[in-house]
Amino acid sequence: MKGAPQGRSQEMQRTMIDAEEIAAEVERYPLTGRFLMGRLRHAIREQERALLESLVTETAYVEAGTTVLRRGELVSRSTILIDGYMMRTGTDGSRRFILGLQVPGDFVDLHGFALRRLDHDLVSAGPVKVGYVPHDRLTEVVANEPHLARILWFATLLDAAIHREWIMKLEQLTAARRVAHVFAELWYRLDQVGLGRTDSVRTPLIQADLADMCGTTAIHMNRALAQLRKEGIGELRRGTLYVQDRQQLEEFATFDPSYLYGRGQLAIEGSLEQPGGK
């Protein structure tokens, strides 16, 4: 790009290379190729990647707004999200709360393997494609593939790290900054799996969803989004947040992606088996 700063140009070039690598990986492993991409995918050995792909015994397309798994249901398989978005939701009386948002490549209920029942619902946000892994196959992995089992454990702990960040930001930030943080995080996570866009974050979410994520009302969320638009940070149109300056969005949201274990202080650059976790 003519006139672009050298650092920005190098970052764009690196992103393009990453996207090519991710596309090649997804072509080889269309069901699980985005799993832990941008985080710990590099530590999954080639035979483990093939095994992981083979664990998915069934795929399904799910319509928007479908409760894929209800709170308290006995779980006999875990679900990997192949395309689309899913939400973790809970209720308090008549009030719904969105407790987490999952993107392609996420195992959305891997912790159900240990818990057997979830304490929340899993709901599709827009149409999705999912893959199912029977728990008896995961039992074999735990017994025979300790390194891959540790990788899967890492994935569940990553979900916990994201939940902690959401809790902290819910306490720290105003509604406008909270929703900005939701979009900044989502943008970063989509980048990690090769689905990020250059100037926007596309989602099937509506204002009511964002309000339920940020612990506020639809009226207050409307005001928060109006503030983002007024300050030139971003404009939401039909679920897509259009952004002119991504850095401005992240600074407004006080977004630090370290907790996502991609790049930065918490990144695992080598193998899980290396001393010190470097």
Short mmCIF file of C-alpha atoms in Angstrom, two decimals:
data_model
loop_
_atom_site.label_atom_id
_atom_site.label_comp_id
_atom_site.label_asym_id
_atom_site.label_seq_id
_atom_site.Cartn_x
_atom_site.Cartn_y
_atom_site.Cartn_z
CA MET A 1 0.00 0.00 0.00
CA LYS A 2 1.59 3.28 -1.11
CA GLY A 3 2.34 5.64 1.74
CA ALA A 4 1.59 3.08 4.46
CA PRO A 5 3.94 3.12 7.49
CA GLN A 6 6.58 0.41 7.32
CA GLY A 7 5.37 -1.28 10.53
CA ARG A 8 1.78 -1.32 9.32
CA SER A 9 2.88 -2.65 5.92
CA GLN A 10 4.86 -5.46 7.56
CA GLU A 11 1.89 -6.32 9.79
CA MET A 12 -0.43 -6.48 6.77
CA GLN A 13 2.06 -8.73 4.94
CA ARG A 14 2.33 -11.03 7.95
CA THR A 15 -1.47 -11.23 8.19
CA MET A 16 -1.71 -12.19 4.52
CA ILE A 17 0.87 -14.95 5.04
CA ASP A 18 -1.02 -16.22 8.10
CA ALA A 19 -4.27 -16.27 6.11
CA GLU A 20 -2.64 -18.39 3.41
CA GLU A 21 -1.29 -20.83 5.98
CA ILE A 22 -4.66 -21.08 7.69
CA ALA A 23 -6.45 -21.67 4.38
CA ALA A 24 -4.03 -24.50 3.59
CA GLU A 25 -4.60 -26.05 7.01
CA VAL A 26 -8.39 -25.85 6.69
CA GLU A 27 -8.17 -27.45 3.25
CA ARG A 28 -6.31 -30.39 4.78
CA TYR A 29 -8.53 -30.58 7.87
CA PRO A 30 -11.90 -29.02 6.95
CA LEU A 31 -13.58 -30.01 10.24
CA THR A 32 -10.91 -29.14 12.79
CA GLY A 33 -8.36 -27.04 10.88
CA ARG A 34 -9.19 -23.85 12.81
CA PHE A 35 -8.92 -25.50 16.24
CA LEU A 36 -6.48 -23.45 18.39
CA MET A 37 -5.25 -21.66 15.27
CA GLY A 38 -3.18 -18.63 16.24
CA ARG A 39 -2.63 -20.04 19.73
CA LEU A 40 -1.37 -23.59 20.15
CA ARG A 41 -2.01 -25.14 16.75
CA HIS A 42 1.73 -25.23 16.07
CA ALA A 43 2.21 -27.61 19.02
CA ILE A 44 -0.24 -30.20 17.67
CA ARG A 45 1.78 -32.90 15.95
CA GLU A 46 0.85 -33.98 12.45
CA GLN A 47 -0.45 -37.38 13.52
CA GLU A 48 -2.45 -35.68 16.26
CA ARG A 49 -4.05 -33.34 13.75
CA ALA A 50 -5.14 -36.31 11.66
CA LEU A 51 -6.45 -38.07 14.76
CA LEU A 52 -8.33 -34.96 15.87
CA GLU A 53 -10.00 -34.72 12.46
CA SER A 54 -11.03 -38.39 12.66
CA LEU A 55 -12.69 -37.87 16.04
CA VAL A 56 -15.54 -35.96 14.37
CA THR A 57 -18.01 -38.71 13.49
CA GLU A 58 -20.94 -36.53 12.43
CA THR A 59 -21.59 -33.02 11.16
CA ALA A 60 -24.80 -31.01 11.10
CA TYR A 61 -26.18 -27.68 9.94
CA VAL A 62 -28.17 -25.85 12.61
CA GLU A 63 -30.64 -23.02 12.07
CA ALA A 64 -30.28 -19.65 13.76
CA GLY A 65 -31.57 -19.44 17.33
CA THR A 66 -31.44 -23.18 17.95
CA THR A 67 -30.60 -24.41 21.43
CA VAL A 68 -28.01 -27.04 20.60
CA LEU A 69 -27.58 -28.14 24.20
CA ARG A 70 -29.74 -27.25 27.19
CA ARG A 71 -28.65 -26.73 30.75
CA GLY A 72 -28.80 -30.00 32.70
CA GLU A 73 -29.00 -32.33 29.69
CA LEU A 74 -26.79 -35.41 29.90
CA VAL A 75 -23.87 -34.97 27.50
CA SER A 76 -22.48 -37.91 25.54
CA ARG A 77 -20.58 -35.98 22.87
CA SER A 78 -18.75 -32.70 22.46
CA THR A 79 -19.34 -30.14 19.74
CA ILE A 80 -16.78 -28.31 17.61
CA LEU A 81 -17.97 -25.20 15.79
CA ILE A 82 -16.99 -25.39 12.12
CA ASP A 83 -18.82 -22.34 10.72
CA GLY A 84 -20.80 -19.55 12.33
CA TYR A 85 -21.17 -18.28 15.89
CA MET A 86 -22.61 -19.80 19.05
CA MET A 87 -23.53 -18.24 22.39
CA ARG A 88 -23.40 -19.51 25.94
CA THR A 89 -26.56 -18.27 27.63
CA GLY A 90 -28.05 -18.32 31.11
CA THR A 91 -31.28 -17.02 32.57
CA ASP A 92 -32.34 -15.40 35.80
CA GLY A 93 -36.09 -15.46 35.85
CA SER A 94 -37.18 -13.94 32.55
CA ARG A 95 -33.83 -12.23 31.90
CA ARG A 96 -31.33 -13.78 29.51
CA PHE A 97 -27.59 -13.30 29.86
CA ILE A 98 -25.01 -14.14 27.19
CA LEU A 99 -22.02 -15.56 29.02
CA GLY A 100 -19.72 -16.25 26.09
CA LEU A 101 -19.39 -16.17 22.33
CA GLN A 102 -17.77 -18.95 20.30
CA VAL A 103 -16.18 -18.68 16.86
CA PRO A 104 -15.19 -21.30 14.25
CA GLY A 105 -12.58 -23.71 15.56
CA ASP A 106 -13.89 -23.62 19.14
CA PHE A 107 -14.95 -26.75 20.99
CA VAL A 108 -18.05 -25.21 22.51
CA ASP A 109 -18.74 -27.85 25.15
CA LEU A 110 -15.52 -29.80 25.58
CA HIS A 111 -15.77 -29.34 29.35
CA GLY A 112 -18.99 -31.36 29.14
CA PHE A 113 -16.75 -34.41 28.79
CA ALA A 114 -15.78 -34.00 32.45
CA LEU A 115 -18.92 -32.32 33.81
CA ARG A 116 -21.47 -34.54 31.97
CA ARG A 117 -24.01 -31.71 32.28
CA LEU A 118 -23.59 -28.01 31.54
CA ASP A 119 -24.81 -25.19 33.75
CA HIS A 120 -25.86 -23.07 30.76
CA ASP A 121 -27.43 -23.36 27.29
CA LEU A 122 -25.60 -23.38 23.95
CA VAL A 123 -27.48 -21.43 21.29
CA SER A 124 -26.64 -20.80 17.64
CA ALA A 125 -26.25 -17.13 16.72
CA GLY A 126 -27.18 -17.29 13.08
CA PRO A 127 -26.93 -20.52 11.07
CA VAL A 128 -23.99 -22.73 12.02
CA LYS A 129 -22.22 -25.92 11.04
CA VAL A 130 -21.03 -28.16 13.85
CA GLY A 131 -19.16 -31.42 14.24
CA TYR A 132 -19.76 -33.99 16.98
CA VAL A 133 -17.11 -35.99 18.84
CA PRO A 134 -18.42 -38.92 20.92
CA HIS A 135 -17.11 -38.98 24.46
CA ASP A 136 -15.96 -42.59 24.14
CA ARG A 137 -13.49 -41.35 21.51
CA LEU A 138 -12.27 -38.66 23.92
CA THR A 139 -11.86 -41.34 26.59
CA GLU A 140 -9.49 -43.15 24.21
CA VAL A 141 -7.54 -39.94 23.64
CA VAL A 142 -7.11 -39.39 27.38
CA ALA A 143 -5.93 -42.99 27.82
CA ASN A 144 -3.63 -43.24 24.80
CA GLU A 145 -2.67 -39.72 23.68
CA PRO A 146 -1.61 -37.69 26.73
CA HIS A 147 -0.10 -34.85 24.67
CA LEU A 148 -3.27 -34.35 22.64
CA ALA A 149 -5.32 -34.65 25.84
CA ARG A 150 -3.27 -31.80 27.31
CA ILE A 151 -3.95 -29.74 24.16
CA LEU A 152 -7.69 -30.29 24.64
CA TRP A 153 -7.35 -29.33 28.30
CA PHE A 154 -5.64 -26.12 27.21
CA ALA A 155 -8.69 -25.31 25.06
CA THR A 156 -11.04 -25.57 28.04
CA LEU A 157 -8.74 -23.41 30.16
CA LEU A 158 -8.66 -20.82 27.38
CA ASP A 159 -12.46 -20.56 27.62
CA ALA A 160 -12.04 -19.94 31.35
CA ALA A 161 -9.51 -17.16 30.67
CA ILE A 162 -11.99 -15.45 28.34
CA HIS A 163 -14.76 -15.73 30.94
CA ARG A 164 -12.53 -14.09 33.56
CA GLU A 165 -11.78 -11.19 31.23
CA TRP A 166 -15.48 -10.71 30.51
CA ILE A 167 -16.24 -10.60 34.25
CA MET A 168 -13.49 -8.06 34.89
CA LYS A 169 -14.50 -5.80 32.00
CA LEU A 170 -18.15 -5.99 33.07
CA GLU A 171 -17.07 -4.50 36.41
CA GLN A 172 -14.57 -1.99 35.02
CA LEU A 173 -16.11 -0.44 31.91
CA THR A 174 -19.07 1.63 30.86
CA ALA A 175 -21.58 0.08 28.46
CA ALA A 176 -19.99 1.78 25.44
CA ARG A 177 -16.52 0.54 26.36
CA ARG A 178 -17.84 -2.95 27.18
CA VAL A 179 -19.45 -3.38 23.78
CA ALA A 180 -16.31 -1.99 22.14
CA HIS A 181 -14.34 -4.65 24.04
CA VAL A 182 -16.69 -7.37 22.78
CA PHE A 183 -16.03 -6.34 19.19
CA ALA A 184 -12.28 -5.86 19.71
CA GLU A 185 -11.99 -9.35 21.19
CA LEU A 186 -14.14 -10.91 18.51
CA TRP A 187 -12.12 -9.23 15.76
CA TYR A 188 -8.89 -10.55 17.25
CA ARG A 189 -10.26 -14.09 17.61
CA LEU A 190 -11.51 -14.06 14.02
CA ASP A 191 -8.08 -12.91 12.88
CA GLN A 192 -6.54 -15.86 14.71
CA VAL A 193 -8.62 -18.36 12.70
CA GLY A 194 -8.27 -16.56 9.37
CA LEU A 195 -11.74 -15.00 9.25
CA GLY A 196 -11.00 -11.39 10.22
CA ARG A 197 -11.86 -8.51 7.91
CA THR A 198 -9.81 -5.38 7.33
CA ASP A 199 -12.38 -2.72 8.24
CA SER A 200 -15.25 -4.38 10.07
CA VAL A 201 -16.46 -7.17 12.34
CA ARG A 202 -19.35 -9.08 10.79
CA THR A 203 -21.72 -10.90 13.14
CA PRO A 204 -25.35 -12.06 13.24
CA LEU A 205 -25.79 -10.26 16.59
CA ILE A 206 -28.55 -7.74 17.21
CA GLN A 207 -28.64 -4.97 19.82
CA ALA A 208 -30.55 -7.18 22.27
CA ASP A 209 -27.73 -9.77 22.07
CA LEU A 210 -25.11 -7.11 22.75
CA ALA A 211 -27.14 -5.82 25.71
CA ASP A 212 -27.31 -9.34 27.15
CA MET A 213 -23.53 -9.68 26.73
CA CYS A 214 -22.79 -6.41 28.45
CA GLY A 215 -25.27 -6.68 31.31
CA THR A 216 -27.36 -3.73 30.26
CA THR A 217 -30.75 -3.01 28.70
CA ALA A 218 -31.53 -2.64 25.01
CA ILE A 219 -32.17 1.09 25.57
CA HIS A 220 -28.78 1.60 27.23
CA MET A 221 -27.10 -0.46 24.50
CA ASN A 222 -28.67 1.78 21.87
CA ARG A 223 -27.13 4.78 23.66
CA ALA A 224 -23.76 3.01 23.92
CA LEU A 225 -23.71 2.28 20.19
CA ALA A 226 -24.71 5.87 19.50
CA GLN A 227 -21.69 6.99 21.54
CA LEU A 228 -19.38 4.79 19.45
CA ARG A 229 -20.83 6.33 16.30
CA LYS A 230 -20.64 9.90 17.63
CA GLU A 231 -16.99 9.53 18.67
CA GLY A 232 -16.05 8.02 15.33
CA ILE A 233 -15.05 4.68 16.85
CA GLY A 234 -17.45 2.46 14.95
CA GLU A 235 -20.92 2.17 13.50
CA LEU A 236 -23.12 -0.90 13.83
CA ARG A 237 -25.25 -1.73 10.81
CA ARG A 238 -27.19 -5.01 10.67
CA GLY A 239 -24.84 -6.76 13.07
CA THR A 240 -21.63 -5.54 11.44
CA LEU A 241 -19.46 -2.97 13.20
CA TYR A 242 -17.69 -0.78 10.64
CA VAL A 243 -14.45 0.69 11.95
CA GLN A 244 -12.12 3.25 10.38
CA ASP A 245 -9.36 3.00 12.98
CA ARG A 246 -8.97 -0.35 14.71
CA GLN A 247 -6.37 0.96 17.14
CA GLN A 248 -8.82 3.62 18.28
CA LEU A 249 -11.44 0.93 18.94
CA GLU A 250 -8.98 -1.14 20.98
CA GLU A 251 -7.75 1.84 22.99
CA PHE A 252 -11.31 2.95 23.75
CA ALA A 253 -12.09 -0.58 24.94
CA THR A 254 -8.80 -0.89 26.89
CA PHE A 255 -8.37 -4.15 24.98
CA ASP A 256 -5.22 -6.15 25.73
CA PRO A 257 -5.33 -9.49 23.86
CA SER A 258 -2.82 -11.25 26.14
CA TYR A 259 -5.55 -13.32 27.81
CA LEU A 260 -6.30 -14.93 24.43
CA TYR A 261 -2.87 -16.60 24.45
CA GLY A 262 -2.09 -15.61 20.87
CA ARG A 263 0.72 -13.09 20.85
CA GLY A 264 2.28 -11.18 23.70
CA GLN A 265 3.37 -12.08 27.21
CA LEU A 266 1.20 -15.21 27.56
CA ALA A 267 1.86 -16.65 24.09
CA ILE A 268 3.16 -20.23 23.98
CA GLU A 269 5.75 -20.00 21.27
CA GLY A 270 7.12 -23.53 21.42
CA SER A 271 5.96 -26.87 22.69
CA LEU A 272 3.93 -27.50 25.82
CA GLU A 273 6.62 -29.95 26.80
CA GLN A 274 9.40 -27.37 26.93
CA PRO A 275 10.53 -26.30 30.43
CA GLY A 276 9.14 -22.92 31.44
CA GLY A 277 6.36 -23.01 28.84
CA LYS A 278 8.25 -20.86 26.30
#
